[in-house]
Amino acid sequence: MGLRERKKQQTYQSVSDTAIALFLEKGFDNVPVAEIAAAAGISKPTLFRYFPAKEDLALHRFSDHEDEAARVVRLGRAEGVAPLPALRRHFLAGLDGRDPVTGLNDDPRVRAYHALLYGTPSLVARLFAYQGRAEDALAAALAETGGEGVEPRLAAGQIVAVQRILAEENWRRIGAGESAEAVHAGAVEAAEGAFAQLVVGLELYA
């Protein structure tokens, strides 16, 4: 990545962080875009060149995860590892590393951000769009390893749904007051069981 691209990415991150801080303080619907631009030290038109919609400011942290499953599948293929074992390995590593995407993270800042996302209807709707693009990317990666017609897309939908449900259960338990450390063993067991079920139903990618 060149210097110009690095500076651009830094601007994305800085503006998004400024926006999220304001959203957490005042609520998503109570912060106008003009206030975010002023706080970030840029003009409103410049902000919209980086983020076409206000919701994108809050969801920028998800941008790197949109094609994550697809990248994991392609990396696994290069290593001679089938898609499901590669995805299972990656998810379990995320649990061990307390990756917020797995739901196994009890940092108060992460919990506050999660509450912001799922407590704001327009952000929830935007998340569904991100999920759809994640499924499309994963389906394309699975198609490269085998399968015809709708088969890779059906598999991608099942895999993404399983990962989402596992994360939601982890968030639920942490939201109920359990620590990430206390939830970890059960989260690993649930993930192992879920991927075992996927192997039975998606033998082609196992």
mmCIF file of N, CA and C in Angstrom, residues 51-114:
data_model
loop_
_atom_site.group_PDB
_atom_site.id
_atom_site.type_symbol
_atom_site.label_atom_id
_atom_site.label_comp_id
_atom_site.label_asym_id
_atom_site.label_seq_id
_atom_site.Cartn_x
_atom_site.Cartn_y
_atom_site.Cartn_z
ATOM 1 N N PHE A 51 -17.829 8.726 2.899
ATOM 2 C CA PHE A 51 -18.933 7.914 3.404
ATOM 3 C C PHE A 51 -20.238 8.398 2.781
ATOM 4 N N PRO A 52 -20.746 7.703 1.772
ATOM 5 C CA PRO A 52 -21.952 8.143 1.068
ATOM 6 C C PRO A 52 -23.193 8.257 1.948
ATOM 7 N N ALA A 53 -23.256 7.477 3.022
ATOM 8 C CA ALA A 53 -24.419 7.505 3.915
ATOM 9 C C ALA A 53 -23.957 7.590 5.362
ATOM 10 N N LYS A 54 -24.790 8.188 6.178
ATOM 11 C CA LYS A 54 -24.459 8.339 7.597
ATOM 12 C C LYS A 54 -24.211 6.979 8.243
ATOM 13 N N GLU A 55 -24.991 5.981 7.857
ATOM 14 C CA GLU A 55 -24.846 4.644 8.437
ATOM 15 C C GLU A 55 -23.459 4.069 8.182
ATOM 16 N N ASP A 56 -22.868 4.420 7.047
ATOM 17 C CA ASP A 56 -21.541 3.895 6.714
ATOM 18 C C ASP A 56 -20.479 4.338 7.713
ATOM 19 N N LEU A 57 -20.706 5.481 8.345
ATOM 20 C CA LEU A 57 -19.761 5.967 9.359
ATOM 21 C C LEU A 57 -19.692 5.008 10.542
ATOM 22 N N ALA A 58 -20.839 4.462 10.913
ATOM 23 C CA ALA A 58 -20.885 3.550 12.053
ATOM 24 C C ALA A 58 -20.415 2.152 11.692
ATOM 25 N N LEU A 59 -20.592 1.774 10.421
ATOM 26 C CA LEU A 59 -20.314 0.397 10.014
ATOM 27 C C LEU A 59 -18.964 0.229 9.336
ATOM 28 N N HIS A 60 -18.155 1.272 9.317
ATOM 29 C CA HIS A 60 -16.844 1.171 8.685
ATOM 30 C C HIS A 60 -16.008 0.043 9.294
ATOM 31 N N ARG A 61 -16.189 -0.209 10.588
ATOM 32 C CA ARG A 61 -15.419 -1.264 11.249
ATOM 33 C C ARG A 61 -15.745 -2.644 10.696
ATOM 34 N N PHE A 62 -16.867 -2.766 10.005
ATOM 35 C CA PHE A 62 -17.241 -4.043 9.411
ATOM 36 C C PHE A 62 -16.673 -4.221 8.014
ATOM 37 N N SER A 63 -16.131 -3.160 7.445
ATOM 38 C CA SER A 63 -15.714 -3.221 6.044
ATOM 39 C C SER A 63 -14.652 -4.291 5.805
ATOM 40 N N ASP A 64 -13.740 -4.466 6.750
ATOM 41 C CA ASP A 64 -12.693 -5.475 6.578
ATOM 42 C C ASP A 64 -13.226 -6.895 6.720
ATOM 43 N N HIS A 65 -14.402 -7.026 7.328
ATOM 44 C CA HIS A 65 -14.948 -8.360 7.577
ATOM 45 C C HIS A 65 -15.886 -8.824 6.468
ATOM 46 N N GLU A 66 -16.233 -7.905 5.561
ATOM 47 C CA GLU A 66 -17.240 -8.230 4.559
ATOM 48 C C GLU A 66 -16.839 -9.436 3.701
ATOM 49 N N ASP A 67 -15.571 -9.506 3.310
ATOM 50 C CA ASP A 67 -15.121 -10.639 2.494
ATOM 51 C C ASP A 67 -14.174 -11.556 3.270
ATOM 52 N N GLU A 68 -14.264 -11.485 4.602
ATOM 53 C CA GLU A 68 -13.332 -12.259 5.434
ATOM 54 C C GLU A 68 -13.473 -13.760 5.210
ATOM 55 N N ALA A 69 -14.703 -14.261 5.212
ATOM 56 C CA ALA A 69 -14.898 -15.705 5.029
ATOM 57 C C ALA A 69 -14.382 -16.149 3.669
ATOM 58 N N ALA A 70 -14.600 -15.326 2.647
ATOM 59 C CA ALA A 70 -14.102 -15.663 1.312
ATOM 60 C C ALA A 70 -12.581 -15.722 1.301
ATOM 61 N N ARG A 71 -11.947 -14.775 1.989
ATOM 62 C CA ARG A 71 -10.481 -14.767 2.052
ATOM 63 C C ARG A 71 -9.966 -15.998 2.776
ATOM 64 N N VAL A 72 -10.673 -16.391 3.846
ATOM 65 C CA VAL A 72 -10.265 -17.581 4.598
ATOM 66 C C VAL A 72 -10.338 -18.822 3.712
ATOM 67 N N VAL A 73 -11.396 -18.934 2.926
ATOM 68 C CA VAL A 73 -11.553 -20.089 2.033
ATOM 69 C C VAL A 73 -10.439 -20.121 0.995
ATOM 70 N N ARG A 74 -10.137 -18.973 0.410
ATOM 71 C CA ARG A 74 -9.095 -18.936 -0.628
ATOM 72 C C ARG A 74 -7.707 -19.215 -0.038
ATOM 73 N N LEU A 75 -7.457 -18.697 1.150
ATOM 74 C CA LEU A 75 -6.180 -18.977 1.799
ATOM 75 C C LEU A 75 -6.076 -20.457 2.135
ATOM 76 N N GLY A 76 -7.152 -21.025 2.635
ATOM 77 C CA GLY A 76 -7.158 -22.454 2.938
ATOM 78 C C GLY A 76 -6.915 -23.290 1.701
ATOM 79 N N ARG A 77 -7.523 -22.893 0.601
ATOM 80 C CA ARG A 77 -7.327 -23.618 -0.655
ATOM 81 C C ARG A 77 -5.851 -23.611 -1.066
ATOM 82 N N ALA A 78 -5.206 -22.459 -0.884
ATOM 83 C CA ALA A 78 -3.785 -22.356 -1.232
ATOM 84 C C ALA A 78 -2.934 -23.260 -0.350
ATOM 85 N N GLU A 79 -3.427 -23.522 0.874
ATOM 86 C CA GLU A 79 -2.703 -24.378 1.814
ATOM 87 C C GLU A 79 -3.119 -25.846 1.710
ATOM 88 N N GLY A 80 -4.081 -26.124 0.832
ATOM 89 C CA GLY A 80 -4.571 -27.491 0.702
ATOM 90 C C GLY A 80 -5.603 -27.860 1.746
ATOM 91 N N VAL A 81 -6.263 -26.841 2.344
ATOM 92 C CA VAL A 81 -7.279 -27.076 3.377
ATOM 93 C C VAL A 81 -8.658 -26.803 2.783
ATOM 94 N N ALA A 82 -9.605 -27.712 2.995
ATOM 95 C CA ALA A 82 -10.960 -27.556 2.475
ATOM 96 C C ALA A 82 -11.665 -26.374 3.148
ATOM 97 N N PRO A 83 -12.713 -25.829 2.514
ATOM 98 C CA PRO A 83 -13.377 -24.633 3.047
ATOM 99 C C PRO A 83 -13.860 -24.740 4.488
ATOM 100 N N LEU A 84 -14.615 -25.784 4.822
ATOM 101 C CA LEU A 84 -15.169 -25.871 6.180
ATOM 102 C C LEU A 84 -14.089 -26.004 7.256
ATOM 103 N N PRO A 85 -13.084 -26.860 7.085
ATOM 104 C CA PRO A 85 -12.012 -26.888 8.086
ATOM 105 C C PRO A 85 -11.295 -25.542 8.217
ATOM 106 N N ALA A 86 -11.121 -24.841 7.100
ATOM 107 C CA ALA A 86 -10.461 -23.533 7.161
ATOM 108 C C ALA A 86 -11.316 -22.529 7.928
ATOM 109 N N LEU A 87 -12.616 -22.518 7.664
ATOM 110 C CA LEU A 87 -13.520 -21.591 8.352
ATOM 111 C C LEU A 87 -13.654 -21.946 9.830
ATOM 112 N N ARG A 88 -13.698 -23.245 10.128
ATOM 113 C CA ARG A 88 -13.760 -23.683 11.528
ATOM 114 C C ARG A 88 -12.521 -23.225 12.279
ATOM 115 N N ARG A 89 -11.356 -23.445 11.696
ATOM 116 C CA ARG A 89 -10.088 -23.034 12.317
ATOM 117 C C ARG A 89 -10.069 -21.531 12.572
ATOM 118 N N HIS A 90 -10.543 -20.771 11.597
ATOM 119 C CA HIS A 90 -10.543 -19.319 11.713
ATOM 120 C C HIS A 90 -11.501 -18.856 12.812
ATOM 121 N N PHE A 91 -12.682 -19.445 12.879
ATOM 122 C CA PHE A 91 -13.658 -19.038 13.894
ATOM 123 C C PHE A 91 -13.155 -19.368 15.292
ATOM 124 N N LEU A 92 -12.568 -20.561 15.450
ATOM 125 C CA LEU A 92 -12.045 -20.934 16.765
ATOM 126 C C LEU A 92 -10.893 -20.018 17.178
ATOM 127 N N ALA A 93 -10.065 -19.623 16.209
ATOM 128 C CA ALA A 93 -8.985 -18.675 16.514
ATOM 129 C C ALA A 93 -9.566 -17.333 16.939
ATOM 130 N N GLY A 94 -10.677 -16.949 16.316
ATOM 131 C CA GLY A 94 -11.342 -15.713 16.703
ATOM 132 C C GLY A 94 -11.880 -15.772 18.127
ATOM 133 N N LEU A 95 -12.410 -16.915 18.509
ATOM 134 C CA LEU A 95 -12.873 -17.085 19.892
ATOM 135 C C LEU A 95 -11.700 -16.952 20.864
ATOM 136 N N ASP A 96 -10.598 -17.607 20.541
ATOM 137 C CA ASP A 96 -9.422 -17.537 21.408
ATOM 138 C C ASP A 96 -8.883 -16.111 21.506
ATOM 139 N N GLY A 97 -8.977 -15.371 20.384
ATOM 140 C CA GLY A 97 -8.461 -14.005 20.354
ATOM 141 C C GLY A 97 -9.469 -12.969 20.782
ATOM 142 N N ARG A 98 -10.660 -13.416 21.196
ATOM 143 C CA ARG A 98 -11.736 -12.517 21.632
ATOM 144 C C ARG A 98 -12.110 -11.511 20.537
ATOM 145 N N ASP A 99 -12.138 -11.994 19.300
ATOM 146 C CA ASP A 99 -12.544 -11.156 18.174
ATOM 147 C C ASP A 99 -14.012 -10.768 18.360
ATOM 148 N N PRO A 100 -14.334 -9.476 18.349
ATOM 149 C CA PRO A 100 -15.727 -9.046 18.535
ATOM 150 C C PRO A 100 -16.693 -9.668 17.531
ATOM 151 N N VAL A 101 -16.206 -10.020 16.342
ATOM 152 C CA VAL A 101 -17.078 -10.616 15.330
ATOM 153 C C VAL A 101 -17.651 -11.943 15.806
ATOM 154 N N THR A 102 -16.944 -12.644 16.681
ATOM 155 C CA THR A 102 -17.434 -13.916 17.220
ATOM 156 C C THR A 102 -18.408 -13.715 18.385
ATOM 157 N N GLY A 103 -18.570 -12.482 18.818
ATOM 158 C CA GLY A 103 -19.438 -12.209 19.956
ATOM 159 C C GLY A 103 -18.778 -12.437 21.301
ATOM 160 N N LEU A 104 -17.565 -12.966 21.309
ATOM 161 C CA LEU A 104 -16.909 -13.315 22.569
ATOM 162 C C LEU A 104 -15.954 -12.197 22.991
ATOM 163 N N ASN A 105 -16.519 -11.077 23.372
ATOM 164 C CA ASN A 105 -15.715 -9.942 23.814
ATOM 165 C C ASN A 105 -16.529 -9.132 24.809
ATOM 166 N N ASP A 106 -15.996 -8.979 26.011
ATOM 167 C CA ASP A 106 -16.739 -8.269 27.049
ATOM 168 C C ASP A 106 -16.151 -6.900 27.368
ATOM 169 N N ASP A 107 -15.299 -6.377 26.491
ATOM 170 C CA ASP A 107 -14.786 -5.026 26.675
ATOM 171 C C ASP A 107 -15.969 -4.050 26.652
ATOM 172 N N PRO A 108 -16.094 -3.161 27.651
ATOM 173 C CA PRO A 108 -17.232 -2.242 27.707
ATOM 174 C C PRO A 108 -17.399 -1.410 26.442
ATOM 175 N N ARG A 109 -16.288 -1.026 25.799
ATOM 176 C CA ARG A 109 -16.381 -0.231 24.575
ATOM 177 C C ARG A 109 -16.982 -1.045 23.437
ATOM 178 N N VAL A 110 -16.602 -2.311 23.363
ATOM 179 C CA VAL A 110 -17.148 -3.191 22.324
ATOM 180 C C VAL A 110 -18.628 -3.433 22.577
ATOM 181 N N ARG A 111 -18.991 -3.637 23.826
ATOM 182 C CA ARG A 111 -20.398 -3.863 24.169
ATOM 183 C C ARG A 111 -21.236 -2.638 23.858
ATOM 184 N N ALA A 112 -20.694 -1.452 24.119
ATOM 185 C CA ALA A 112 -21.423 -0.214 23.829
ATOM 186 C C ALA A 112 -21.639 -0.070 22.324
ATOM 187 N N TYR A 113 -20.616 -0.382 21.542
ATOM 188 C CA TYR A 113 -20.724 -0.307 20.086
ATOM 189 C C TYR A 113 -21.753 -1.315 19.573
ATOM 190 N N HIS A 114 -21.732 -2.508 20.118
ATOM 191 C CA HIS A 114 -22.693 -3.533 19.730
ATOM 192 C C HIS A 114 -24.117 -3.075 20.040
#
